[in-house]
CSV table of C-alpha atoms in Angstrom, one decimal:
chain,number,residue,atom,x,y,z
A,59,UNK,CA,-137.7,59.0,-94.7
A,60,UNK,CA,-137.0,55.6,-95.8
A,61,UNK,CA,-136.2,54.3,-99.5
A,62,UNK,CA,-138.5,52.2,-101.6
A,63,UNK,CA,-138.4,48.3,-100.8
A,64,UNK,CA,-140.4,47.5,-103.5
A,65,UNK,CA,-137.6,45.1,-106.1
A,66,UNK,CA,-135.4,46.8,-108.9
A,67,UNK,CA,-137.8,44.5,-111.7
A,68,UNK,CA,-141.0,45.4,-110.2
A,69,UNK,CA,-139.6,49.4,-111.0
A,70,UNK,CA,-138.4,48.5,-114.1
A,71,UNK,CA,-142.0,47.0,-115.2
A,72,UNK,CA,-143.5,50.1,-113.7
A,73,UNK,CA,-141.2,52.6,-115.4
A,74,UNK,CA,-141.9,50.8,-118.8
A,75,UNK,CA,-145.5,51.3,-118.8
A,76,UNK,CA,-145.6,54.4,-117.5
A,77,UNK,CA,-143.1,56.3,-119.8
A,78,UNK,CA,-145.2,54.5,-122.7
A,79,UNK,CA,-147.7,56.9,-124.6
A,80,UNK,CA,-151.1,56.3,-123.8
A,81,UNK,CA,-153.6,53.5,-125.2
A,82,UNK,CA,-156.3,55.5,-126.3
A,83,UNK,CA,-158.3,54.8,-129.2
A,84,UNK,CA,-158.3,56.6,-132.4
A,85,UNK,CA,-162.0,57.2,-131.2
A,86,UNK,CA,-161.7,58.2,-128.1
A,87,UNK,CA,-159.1,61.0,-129.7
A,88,UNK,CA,-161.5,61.9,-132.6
A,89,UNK,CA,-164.2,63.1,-129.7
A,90,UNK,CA,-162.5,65.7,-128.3
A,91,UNK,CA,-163.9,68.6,-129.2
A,92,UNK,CA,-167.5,66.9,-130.4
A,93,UNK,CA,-169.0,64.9,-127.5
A,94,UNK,CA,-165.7,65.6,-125.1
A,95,UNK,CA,-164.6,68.9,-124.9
A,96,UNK,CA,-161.2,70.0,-125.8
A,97,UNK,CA,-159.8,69.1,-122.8
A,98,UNK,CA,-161.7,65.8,-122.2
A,99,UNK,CA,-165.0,66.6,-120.3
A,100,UNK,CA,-168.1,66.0,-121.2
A,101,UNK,CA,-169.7,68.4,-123.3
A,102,UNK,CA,-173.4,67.5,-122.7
A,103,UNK,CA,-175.2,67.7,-120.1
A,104,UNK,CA,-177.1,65.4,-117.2
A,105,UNK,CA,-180.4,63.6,-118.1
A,106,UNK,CA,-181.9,65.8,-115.1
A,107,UNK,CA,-180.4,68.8,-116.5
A,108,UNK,CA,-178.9,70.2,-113.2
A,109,UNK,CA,-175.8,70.3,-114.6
A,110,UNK,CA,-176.0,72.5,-118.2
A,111,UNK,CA,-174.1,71.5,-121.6
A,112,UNK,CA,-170.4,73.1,-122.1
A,113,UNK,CA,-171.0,75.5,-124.7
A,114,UNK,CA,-167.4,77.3,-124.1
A,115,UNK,CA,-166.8,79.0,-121.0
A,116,UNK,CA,-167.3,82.9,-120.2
A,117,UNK,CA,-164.0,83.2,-122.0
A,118,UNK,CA,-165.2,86.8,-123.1
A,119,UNK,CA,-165.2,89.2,-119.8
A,120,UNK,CA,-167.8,91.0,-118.5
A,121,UNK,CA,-168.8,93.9,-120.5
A,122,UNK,CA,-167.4,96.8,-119.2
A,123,UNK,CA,-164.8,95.1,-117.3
A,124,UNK,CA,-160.8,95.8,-117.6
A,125,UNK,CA,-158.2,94.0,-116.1
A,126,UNK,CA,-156.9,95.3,-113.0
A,127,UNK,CA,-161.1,95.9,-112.0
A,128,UNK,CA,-162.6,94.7,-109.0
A,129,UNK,CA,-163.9,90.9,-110.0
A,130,UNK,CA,-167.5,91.4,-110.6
A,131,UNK,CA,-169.8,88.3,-110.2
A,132,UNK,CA,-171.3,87.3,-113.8
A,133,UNK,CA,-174.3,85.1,-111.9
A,134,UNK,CA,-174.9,87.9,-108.9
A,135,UNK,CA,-178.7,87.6,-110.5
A,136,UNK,CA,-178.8,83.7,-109.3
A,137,UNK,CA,-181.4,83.1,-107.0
A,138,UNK,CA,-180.3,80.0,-104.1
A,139,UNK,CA,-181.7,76.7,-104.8
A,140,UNK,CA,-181.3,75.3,-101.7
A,141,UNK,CA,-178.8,74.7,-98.5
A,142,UNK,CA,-177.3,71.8,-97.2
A,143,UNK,CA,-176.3,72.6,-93.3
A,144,UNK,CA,-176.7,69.1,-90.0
A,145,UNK,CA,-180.6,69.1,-90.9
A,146,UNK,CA,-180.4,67.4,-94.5
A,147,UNK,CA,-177.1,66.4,-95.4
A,148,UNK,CA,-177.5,62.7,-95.4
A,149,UNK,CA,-179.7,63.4,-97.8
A,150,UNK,CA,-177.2,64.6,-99.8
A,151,UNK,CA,-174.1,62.1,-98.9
A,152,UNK,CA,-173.8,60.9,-102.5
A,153,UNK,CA,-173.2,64.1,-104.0
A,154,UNK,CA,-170.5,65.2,-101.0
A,155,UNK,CA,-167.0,64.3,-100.2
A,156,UNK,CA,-166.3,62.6,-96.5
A,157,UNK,CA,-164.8,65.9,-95.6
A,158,UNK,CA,-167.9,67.6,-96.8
A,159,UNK,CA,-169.8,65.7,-94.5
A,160,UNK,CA,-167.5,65.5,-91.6
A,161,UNK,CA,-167.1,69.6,-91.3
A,162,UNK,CA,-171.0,69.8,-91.6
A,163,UNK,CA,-171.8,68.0,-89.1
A,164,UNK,CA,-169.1,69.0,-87.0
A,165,UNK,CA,-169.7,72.5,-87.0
A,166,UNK,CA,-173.3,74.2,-85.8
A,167,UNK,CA,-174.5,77.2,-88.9
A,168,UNK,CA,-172.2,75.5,-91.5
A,169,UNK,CA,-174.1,75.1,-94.7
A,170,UNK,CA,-173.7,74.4,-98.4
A,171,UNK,CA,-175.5,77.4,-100.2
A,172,UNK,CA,-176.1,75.4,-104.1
A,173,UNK,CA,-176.7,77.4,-107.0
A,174,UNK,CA,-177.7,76.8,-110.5
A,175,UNK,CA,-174.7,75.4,-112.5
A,176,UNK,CA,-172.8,77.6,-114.7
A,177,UNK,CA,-169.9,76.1,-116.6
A,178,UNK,CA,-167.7,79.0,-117.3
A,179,UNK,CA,-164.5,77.3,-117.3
A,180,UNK,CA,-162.4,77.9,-121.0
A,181,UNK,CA,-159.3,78.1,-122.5
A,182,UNK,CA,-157.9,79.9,-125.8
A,183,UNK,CA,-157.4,77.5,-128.9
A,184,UNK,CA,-154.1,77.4,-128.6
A,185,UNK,CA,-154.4,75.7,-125.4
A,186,UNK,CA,-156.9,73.3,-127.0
A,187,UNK,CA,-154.7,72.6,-130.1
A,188,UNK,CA,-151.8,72.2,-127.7
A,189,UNK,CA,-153.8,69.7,-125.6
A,190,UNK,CA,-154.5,67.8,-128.8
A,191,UNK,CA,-151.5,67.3,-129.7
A,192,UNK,CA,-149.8,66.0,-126.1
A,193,UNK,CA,-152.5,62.5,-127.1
A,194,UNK,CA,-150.7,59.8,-127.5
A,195,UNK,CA,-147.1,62.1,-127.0
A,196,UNK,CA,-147.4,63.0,-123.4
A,197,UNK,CA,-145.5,60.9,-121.0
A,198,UNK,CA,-144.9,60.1,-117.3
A,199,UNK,CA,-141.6,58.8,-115.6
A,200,UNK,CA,-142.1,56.2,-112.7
A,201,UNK,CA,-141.8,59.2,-110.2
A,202,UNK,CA,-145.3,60.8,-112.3
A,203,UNK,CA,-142.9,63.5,-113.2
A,204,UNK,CA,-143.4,64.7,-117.3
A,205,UNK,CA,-141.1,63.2,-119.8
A,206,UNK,CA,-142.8,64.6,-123.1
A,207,UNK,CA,-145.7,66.9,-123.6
A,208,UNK,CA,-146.3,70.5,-123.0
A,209,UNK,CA,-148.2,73.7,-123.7
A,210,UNK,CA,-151.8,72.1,-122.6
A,211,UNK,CA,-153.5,69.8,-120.7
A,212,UNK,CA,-151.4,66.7,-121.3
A,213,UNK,CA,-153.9,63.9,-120.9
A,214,UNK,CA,-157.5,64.7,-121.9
A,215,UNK,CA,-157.9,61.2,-122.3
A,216,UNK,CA,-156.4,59.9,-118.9
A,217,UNK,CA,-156.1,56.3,-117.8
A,218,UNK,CA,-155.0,56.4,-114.5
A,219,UNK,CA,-154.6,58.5,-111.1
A,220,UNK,CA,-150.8,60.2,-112.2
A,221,UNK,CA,-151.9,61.0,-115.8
A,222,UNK,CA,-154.9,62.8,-114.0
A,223,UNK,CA,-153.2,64.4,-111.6
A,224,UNK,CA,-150.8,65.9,-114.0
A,225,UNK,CA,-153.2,67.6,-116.3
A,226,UNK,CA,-153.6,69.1,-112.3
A,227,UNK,CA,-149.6,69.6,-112.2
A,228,UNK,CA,-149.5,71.4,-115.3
A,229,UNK,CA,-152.8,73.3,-115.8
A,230,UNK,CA,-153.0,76.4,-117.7
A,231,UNK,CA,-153.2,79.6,-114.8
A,232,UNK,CA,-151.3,82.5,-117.1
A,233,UNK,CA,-148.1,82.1,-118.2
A,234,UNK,CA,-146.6,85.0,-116.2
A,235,UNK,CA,-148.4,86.6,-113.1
A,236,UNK,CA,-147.8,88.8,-110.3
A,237,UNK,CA,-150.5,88.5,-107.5
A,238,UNK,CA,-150.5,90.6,-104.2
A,239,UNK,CA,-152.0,87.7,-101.7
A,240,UNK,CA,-153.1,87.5,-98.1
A,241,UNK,CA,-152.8,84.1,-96.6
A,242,UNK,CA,-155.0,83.7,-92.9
A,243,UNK,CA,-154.6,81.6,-90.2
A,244,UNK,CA,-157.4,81.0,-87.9
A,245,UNK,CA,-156.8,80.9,-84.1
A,246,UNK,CA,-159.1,79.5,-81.4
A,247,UNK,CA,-162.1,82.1,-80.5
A,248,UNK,CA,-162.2,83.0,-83.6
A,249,UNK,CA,-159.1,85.4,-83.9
A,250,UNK,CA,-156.8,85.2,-86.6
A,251,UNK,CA,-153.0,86.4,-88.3
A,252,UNK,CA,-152.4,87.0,-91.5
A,253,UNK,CA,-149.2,87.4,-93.6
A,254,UNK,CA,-149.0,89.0,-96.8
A,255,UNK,CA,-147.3,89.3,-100.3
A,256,UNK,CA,-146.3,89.2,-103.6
A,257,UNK,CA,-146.0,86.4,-105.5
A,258,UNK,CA,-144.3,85.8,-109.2
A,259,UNK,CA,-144.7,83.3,-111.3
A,260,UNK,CA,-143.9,81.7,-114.7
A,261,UNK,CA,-144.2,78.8,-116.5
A,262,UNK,CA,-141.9,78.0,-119.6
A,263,UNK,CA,-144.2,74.6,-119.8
A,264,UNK,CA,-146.7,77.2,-121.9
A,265,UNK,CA,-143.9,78.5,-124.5
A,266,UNK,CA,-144.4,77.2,-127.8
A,267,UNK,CA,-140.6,75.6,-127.6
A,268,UNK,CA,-141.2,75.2,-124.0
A,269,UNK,CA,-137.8,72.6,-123.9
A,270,UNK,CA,-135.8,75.1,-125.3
A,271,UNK,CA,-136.8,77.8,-123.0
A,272,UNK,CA,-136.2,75.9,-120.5
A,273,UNK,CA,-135.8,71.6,-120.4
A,274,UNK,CA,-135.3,71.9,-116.8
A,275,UNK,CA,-138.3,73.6,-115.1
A,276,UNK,CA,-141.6,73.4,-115.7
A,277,UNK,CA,-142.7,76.4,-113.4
A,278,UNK,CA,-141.0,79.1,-111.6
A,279,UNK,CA,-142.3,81.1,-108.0
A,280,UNK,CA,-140.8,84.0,-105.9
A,281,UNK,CA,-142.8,85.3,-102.8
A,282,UNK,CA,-141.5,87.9,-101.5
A,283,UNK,CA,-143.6,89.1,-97.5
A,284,UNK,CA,-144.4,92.7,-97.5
A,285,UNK,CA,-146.3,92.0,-93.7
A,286,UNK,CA,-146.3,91.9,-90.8
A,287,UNK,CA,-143.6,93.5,-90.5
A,288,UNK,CA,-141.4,91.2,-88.5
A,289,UNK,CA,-141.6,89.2,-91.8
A,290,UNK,CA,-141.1,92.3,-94.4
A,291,UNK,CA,-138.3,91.3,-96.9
A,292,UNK,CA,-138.4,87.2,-96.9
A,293,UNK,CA,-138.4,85.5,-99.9
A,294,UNK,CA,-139.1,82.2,-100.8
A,295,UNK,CA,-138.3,80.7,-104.7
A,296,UNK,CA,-139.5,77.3,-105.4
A,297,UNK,CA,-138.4,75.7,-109.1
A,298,UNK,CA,-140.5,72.9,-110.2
A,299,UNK,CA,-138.6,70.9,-112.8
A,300,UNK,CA,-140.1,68.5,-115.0
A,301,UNK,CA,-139.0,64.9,-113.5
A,302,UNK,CA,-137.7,65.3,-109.7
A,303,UNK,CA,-138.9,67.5,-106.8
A,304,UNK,CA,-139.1,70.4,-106.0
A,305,UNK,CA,-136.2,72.8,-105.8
A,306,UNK,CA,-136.4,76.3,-103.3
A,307,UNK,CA,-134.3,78.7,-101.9
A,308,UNK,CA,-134.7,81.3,-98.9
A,309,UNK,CA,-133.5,84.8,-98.7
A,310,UNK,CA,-133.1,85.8,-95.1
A,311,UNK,CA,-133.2,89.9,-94.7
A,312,UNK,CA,-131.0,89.9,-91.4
A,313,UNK,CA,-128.2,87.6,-93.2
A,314,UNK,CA,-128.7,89.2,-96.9
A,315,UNK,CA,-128.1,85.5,-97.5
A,316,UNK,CA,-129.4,83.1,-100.0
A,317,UNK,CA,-129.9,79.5,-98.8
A,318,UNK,CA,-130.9,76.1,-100.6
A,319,UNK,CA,-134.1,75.0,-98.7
A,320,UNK,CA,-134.2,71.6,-99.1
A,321,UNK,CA,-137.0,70.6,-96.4
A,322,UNK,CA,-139.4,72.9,-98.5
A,323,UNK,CA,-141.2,70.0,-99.9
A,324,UNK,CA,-143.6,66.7,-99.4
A,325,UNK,CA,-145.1,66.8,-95.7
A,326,UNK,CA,-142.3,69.2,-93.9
A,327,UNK,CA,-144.8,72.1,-92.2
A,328,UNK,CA,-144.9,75.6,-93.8
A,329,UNK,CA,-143.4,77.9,-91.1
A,330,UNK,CA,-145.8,80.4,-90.2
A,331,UNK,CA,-148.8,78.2,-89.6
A,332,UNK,CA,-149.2,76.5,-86.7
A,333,UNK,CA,-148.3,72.6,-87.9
A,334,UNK,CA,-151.6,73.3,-90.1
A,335,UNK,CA,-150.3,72.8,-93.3
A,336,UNK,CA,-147.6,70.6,-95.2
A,337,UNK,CA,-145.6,72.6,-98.2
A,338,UNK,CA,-147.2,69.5,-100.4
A,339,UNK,CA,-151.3,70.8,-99.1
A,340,UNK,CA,-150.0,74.2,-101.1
A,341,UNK,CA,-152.1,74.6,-103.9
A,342,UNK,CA,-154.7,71.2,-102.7
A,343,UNK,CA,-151.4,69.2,-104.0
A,344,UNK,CA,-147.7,70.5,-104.3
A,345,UNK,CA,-145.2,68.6,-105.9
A,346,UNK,CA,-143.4,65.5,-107.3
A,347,UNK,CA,-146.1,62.7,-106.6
A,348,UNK,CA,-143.9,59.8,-106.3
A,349,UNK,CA,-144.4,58.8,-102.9
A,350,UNK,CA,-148.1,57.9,-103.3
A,351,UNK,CA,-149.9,55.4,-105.4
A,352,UNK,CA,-152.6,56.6,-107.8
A,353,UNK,CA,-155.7,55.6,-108.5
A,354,UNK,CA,-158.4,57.0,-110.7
A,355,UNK,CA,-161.9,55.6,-109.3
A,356,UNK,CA,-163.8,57.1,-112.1
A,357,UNK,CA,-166.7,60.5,-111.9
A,358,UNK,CA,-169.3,61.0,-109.9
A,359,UNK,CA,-171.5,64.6,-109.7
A,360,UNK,CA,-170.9,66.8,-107.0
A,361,UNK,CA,-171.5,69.8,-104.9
A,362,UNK,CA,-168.6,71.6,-105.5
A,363,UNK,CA,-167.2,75.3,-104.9
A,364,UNK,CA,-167.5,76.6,-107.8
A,365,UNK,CA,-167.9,80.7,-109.7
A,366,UNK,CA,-166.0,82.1,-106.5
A,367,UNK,CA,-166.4,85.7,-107.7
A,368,UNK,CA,-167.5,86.6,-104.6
A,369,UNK,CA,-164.6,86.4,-102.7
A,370,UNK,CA,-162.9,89.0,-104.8
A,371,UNK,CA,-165.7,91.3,-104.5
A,372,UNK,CA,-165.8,94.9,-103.8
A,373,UNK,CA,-165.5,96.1,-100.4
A,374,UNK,CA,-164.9,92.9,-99.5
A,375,UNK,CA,-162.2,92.6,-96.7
A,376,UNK,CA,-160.3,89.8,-94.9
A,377,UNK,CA,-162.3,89.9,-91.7
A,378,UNK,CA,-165.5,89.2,-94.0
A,379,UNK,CA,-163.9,85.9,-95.2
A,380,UNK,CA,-162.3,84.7,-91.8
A,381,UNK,CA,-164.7,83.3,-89.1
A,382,UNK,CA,-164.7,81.5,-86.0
A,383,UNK,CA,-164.2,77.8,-86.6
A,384,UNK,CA,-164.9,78.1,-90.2
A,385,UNK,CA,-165.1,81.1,-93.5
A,386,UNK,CA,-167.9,83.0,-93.6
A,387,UNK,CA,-171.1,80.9,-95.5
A,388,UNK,CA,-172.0,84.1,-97.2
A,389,UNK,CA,-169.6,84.4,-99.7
A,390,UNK,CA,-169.6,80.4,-100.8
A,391,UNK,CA,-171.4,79.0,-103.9
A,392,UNK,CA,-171.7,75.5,-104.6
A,393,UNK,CA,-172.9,74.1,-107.7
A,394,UNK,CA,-173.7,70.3,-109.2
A,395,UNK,CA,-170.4,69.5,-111.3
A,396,UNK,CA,-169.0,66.4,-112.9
A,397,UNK,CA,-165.9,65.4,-111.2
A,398,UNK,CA,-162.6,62.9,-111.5
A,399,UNK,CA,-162.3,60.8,-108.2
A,400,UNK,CA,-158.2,60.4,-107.4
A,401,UNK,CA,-157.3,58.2,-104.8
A,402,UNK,CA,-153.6,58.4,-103.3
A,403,UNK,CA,-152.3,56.1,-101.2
A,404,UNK,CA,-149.0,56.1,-99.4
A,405,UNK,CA,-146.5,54.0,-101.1
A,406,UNK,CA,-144.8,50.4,-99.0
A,407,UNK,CA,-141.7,51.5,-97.8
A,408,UNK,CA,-142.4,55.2,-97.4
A,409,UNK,CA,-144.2,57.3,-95.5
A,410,UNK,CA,-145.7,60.6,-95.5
A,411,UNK,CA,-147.9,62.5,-92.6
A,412,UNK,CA,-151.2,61.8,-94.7
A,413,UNK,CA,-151.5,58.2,-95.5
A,414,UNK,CA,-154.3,58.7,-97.9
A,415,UNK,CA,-155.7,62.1,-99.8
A,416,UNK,CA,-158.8,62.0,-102.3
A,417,UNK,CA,-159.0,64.4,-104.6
A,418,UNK,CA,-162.2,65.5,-106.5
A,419,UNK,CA,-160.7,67.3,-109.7
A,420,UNK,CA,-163.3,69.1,-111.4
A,421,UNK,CA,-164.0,67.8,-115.3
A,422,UNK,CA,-163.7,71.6,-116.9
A,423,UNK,CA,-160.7,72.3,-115.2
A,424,UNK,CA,-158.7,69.6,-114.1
A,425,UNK,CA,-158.5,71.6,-110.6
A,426,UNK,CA,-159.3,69.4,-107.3
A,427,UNK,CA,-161.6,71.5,-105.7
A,428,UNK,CA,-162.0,69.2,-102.8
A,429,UNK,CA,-159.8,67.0,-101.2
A,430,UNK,CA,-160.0,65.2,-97.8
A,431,UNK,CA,-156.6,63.2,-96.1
A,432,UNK,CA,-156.1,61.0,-93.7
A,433,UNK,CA,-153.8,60.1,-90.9
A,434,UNK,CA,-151.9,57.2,-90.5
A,435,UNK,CA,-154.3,55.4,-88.4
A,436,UNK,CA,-157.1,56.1,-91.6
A,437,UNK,CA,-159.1,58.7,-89.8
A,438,UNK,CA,-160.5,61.7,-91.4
A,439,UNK,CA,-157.7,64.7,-90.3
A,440,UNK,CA,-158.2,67.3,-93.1
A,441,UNK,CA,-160.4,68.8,-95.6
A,442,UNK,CA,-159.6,71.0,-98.2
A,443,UNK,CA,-161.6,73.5,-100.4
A,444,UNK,CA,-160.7,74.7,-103.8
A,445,UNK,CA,-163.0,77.8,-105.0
A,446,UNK,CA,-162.9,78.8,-108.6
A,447,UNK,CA,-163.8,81.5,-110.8
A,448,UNK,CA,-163.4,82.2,-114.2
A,449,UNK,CA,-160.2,85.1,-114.9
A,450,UNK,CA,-161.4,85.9,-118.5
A,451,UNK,CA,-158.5,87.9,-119.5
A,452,UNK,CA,-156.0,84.1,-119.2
A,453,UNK,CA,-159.1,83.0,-119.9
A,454,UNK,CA,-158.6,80.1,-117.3
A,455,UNK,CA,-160.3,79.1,-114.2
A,456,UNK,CA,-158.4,80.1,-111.2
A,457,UNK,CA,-158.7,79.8,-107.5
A,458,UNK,CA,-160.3,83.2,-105.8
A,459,UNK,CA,-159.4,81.3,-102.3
A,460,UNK,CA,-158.3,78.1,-100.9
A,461,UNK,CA,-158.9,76.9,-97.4
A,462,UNK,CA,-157.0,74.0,-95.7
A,463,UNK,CA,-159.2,72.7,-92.3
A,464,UNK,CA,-157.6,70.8,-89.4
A,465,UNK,CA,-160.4,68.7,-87.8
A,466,UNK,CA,-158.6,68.1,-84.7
A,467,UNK,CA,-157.3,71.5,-84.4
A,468,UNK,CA,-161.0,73.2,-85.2
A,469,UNK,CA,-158.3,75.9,-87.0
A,470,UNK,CA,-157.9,76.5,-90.9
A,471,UNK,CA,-155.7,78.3,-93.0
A,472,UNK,CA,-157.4,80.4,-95.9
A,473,UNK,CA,-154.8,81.0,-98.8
A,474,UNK,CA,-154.6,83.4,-101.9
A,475,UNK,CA,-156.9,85.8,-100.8
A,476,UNK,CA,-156.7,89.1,-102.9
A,477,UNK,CA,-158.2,92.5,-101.8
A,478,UNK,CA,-158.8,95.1,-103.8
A,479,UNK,CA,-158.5,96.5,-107.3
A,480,UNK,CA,-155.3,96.1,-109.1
A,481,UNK,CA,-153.5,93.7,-107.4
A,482,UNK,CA,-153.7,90.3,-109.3
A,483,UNK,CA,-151.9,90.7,-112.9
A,484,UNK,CA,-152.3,87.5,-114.6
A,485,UNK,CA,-151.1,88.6,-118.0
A,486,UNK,CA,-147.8,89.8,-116.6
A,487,UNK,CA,-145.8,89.1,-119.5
A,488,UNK,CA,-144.1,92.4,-119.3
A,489,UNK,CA,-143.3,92.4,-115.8
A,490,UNK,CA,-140.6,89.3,-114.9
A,491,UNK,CA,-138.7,86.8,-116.9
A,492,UNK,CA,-137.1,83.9,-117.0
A,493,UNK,CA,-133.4,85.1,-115.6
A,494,UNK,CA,-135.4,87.0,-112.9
A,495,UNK,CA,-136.3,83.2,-110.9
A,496,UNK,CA,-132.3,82.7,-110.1
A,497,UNK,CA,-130.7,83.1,-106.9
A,498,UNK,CA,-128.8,86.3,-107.8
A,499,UNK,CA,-131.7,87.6,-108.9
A,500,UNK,CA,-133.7,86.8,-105.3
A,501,UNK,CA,-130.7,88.5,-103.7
A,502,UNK,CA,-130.6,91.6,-105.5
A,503,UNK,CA,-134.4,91.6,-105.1
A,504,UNK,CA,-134.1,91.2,-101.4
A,505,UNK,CA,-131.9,94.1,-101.2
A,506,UNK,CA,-134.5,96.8,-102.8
């Protein structure tokens, strides 16, 4: 991986205006919360009215419903509106991504089932207040990595591609959870392997003196494999701090070791799958984003994913999400959303395996829940799905699944899948702390 060539004065200018609070407008800022939301959507709304007003989210739960439940499905009473499958999806091209397109008409019986649109996503007020209060303080360092701001969304206002993309980096998911996850990878004919386990995390960027706690990471994560068993006992930890990349260490059951893991980042291939995913796919993007340049291209409405309840369903398994060539059309809801278009583009001088990625963040969330990427030669490789649903008891929106599509390969890998009551805790406060994301602590874990 080569350095930048770009000149020492052209960095400085870019460092200076990038470290420098936003521009907004006294306006702009006294609209949030009136005709923006609190975190910078907009609250009305379509003239068609295919897309609703934001009148708070389902930041209440179901009634009857206790964390630790099996999700229940607040719109299971929505009746279909239509599909888009090969037969009509020109029709629809403006309101789908290139990838969207591509893996429609690549594959025969994929479809697009759309639903009525439900904006459920919300956040607490102190979330909101916090957001408020990151305008005009947040900041971003040349590498897009966060010099001030914390506790909420840090640019509800945003002006370009990295201060977008960081409301993305730092969005609100629980401040402690513990998750019990299955992550799939599909294999030609329609077979597949999965490996499981239990991931940690927290994320000090949500304490009220979040630089106190701790000025050097933003977010903490420890998976530890429970299966298959050849795997039982690995552990990975990944440290995020606020302004360089990403930090992880591997414990290794036959050594009882602890290692630094330094190739755990950008476009280096998570072991385990096939070549069909880069460490910085995890999560739609993973990351420090200083090898790319950003651009914001503005919003556009969308089919997205979107209310993913399903997937966390009752009685349903891993073999009812995993299909040949692509996950079962079933479970999938689509709705018409408002969404952020982000453009990356390799930086000159640097390379990465993708040489371009757009990402389609969704306006209530901040989340990309679509993102398509590029080889080097600027043909459509990859596609990405994101599918959300509101976890009341955060409140936040969340993913229910991820899936990550190689076009080449006609293989995908489906992430953070969770089966079954009781095992995705996102109010874990009272489970893991700060000390226990430290190498010692990874060993001792390792050992138990």
């Amino acid at each position: 991986m080569s350095g930048s060539r770009i000149p020492m004065g052209v960095f400085a200018l870019v460092a200076l205006s990038l470290a420098m609070a936003g521009s907004v407008s006294a306006a702009d800022v006294a609209e949030l919360g009136k005709s923006l939301t609190p975190i910078g959507a907009e609250r009305a709304g379509n003239a068609e009215g295919t897309i609703p007003e934001w009148t708070g989210g389902d930041v209440k739960p179901v009634k009857g419903w206790q964390p630790g439940d099996v999700r229940v499905d607040p719109y299971a009473g929505d009746a279909k509106l239509f599909s888009i499958d090969a037969s009509n999806v020109d029709q629809y091209a403006d309101k789908l991504s290139a990838g969207q397109v591509a893996i429609i008409k690549r594959y025969d019986g994929y479809r697009m089932d759309i639903y009525p649109s439900r904006r459920s996503c919300g956040y607490s007020q102190q979330i909101y207040k916090a957001t408020r209060a990151n305008v005009g303080v947040a900041r971003l360092s040349e590498k897009g990595g966060i010099l001030d701001g914390s506790g909420g969304f840090l640019f509800p206002l945003p002006e370009n591609g990295l201060q977008a993309m960081a409301n993305y980096r730092t969005a609100f998911t629980g401040k402690y959870t513990n998750l019990k996850v299955n992550m799939a990878v599909s294999q030609t004919g329609g077979s597949y392997f999965v490996n499981t386990g239990i991931i940690h995390t927290y994320a000090p960027f949500y304490e009220a003196d979040a630089r106190e706690v701790d000025g050097q990471y933003m977010t903490k994560f420890v998976y530890k494999q429970t299966a298959p068993a050849a795997s039982v006992g690995s552990i990975i930890m990944t440290l995020q701090p606020y302004d360089n990349s990403n930090e992880s260490w591997v414990y290794i059951p036959g050594l009882r070791r602890v290692k630094k893991a330094p190739t755990a980042n950008y476009d280096t291939p998570v072991p385990g799958q096939d070549d069909l995913r880069t460490f910085d796919q995890t999560y739609m993007f993973n990351g420090l984003p200083d090898r790319y340049d950003w651009k914001l291209v503005g919003k556009k409405e969308m089919y997205i994913p979107y209310n993913a309840s399903r997937f966390r369903a009752k009685d349903v398994g891993i073999a009812d999400i995993i299909k040949d060539k692509y996950p079962n059309r079933d479970l999938a809801r689509y709705e018409l959303h408002r969404v952020w278009v982000v453009e990356a583009t390799v930086k000159p001088g640097w390379r990465n395996t993708f040489s371009k990625r757009v990402f389609y963040l969704d306006e209530d969330s901040w989340t990309p829940v679509v993102a398509d990427l590029y080889d080097t030669k600027g043909n459509l490789w990859r596609f990405q799905e994101n599918h959300l649903f509101m976890a009341s008891e955060i409140p936040a929106c969340v993913s229910a699944v991820d899936f990550y599509h190689d076009l080449n390969a006609d293989r995908y890998v489906a992430d953070n899948i969770v089966i079954g009551s009781g095992n995705a805790n996102y109010v874990a406060d009272d489970v893991v702390s700060n000390d226990f994301f430290t190498p010692d602590s990874m060993r001792r874990y390792g050992r138990r």
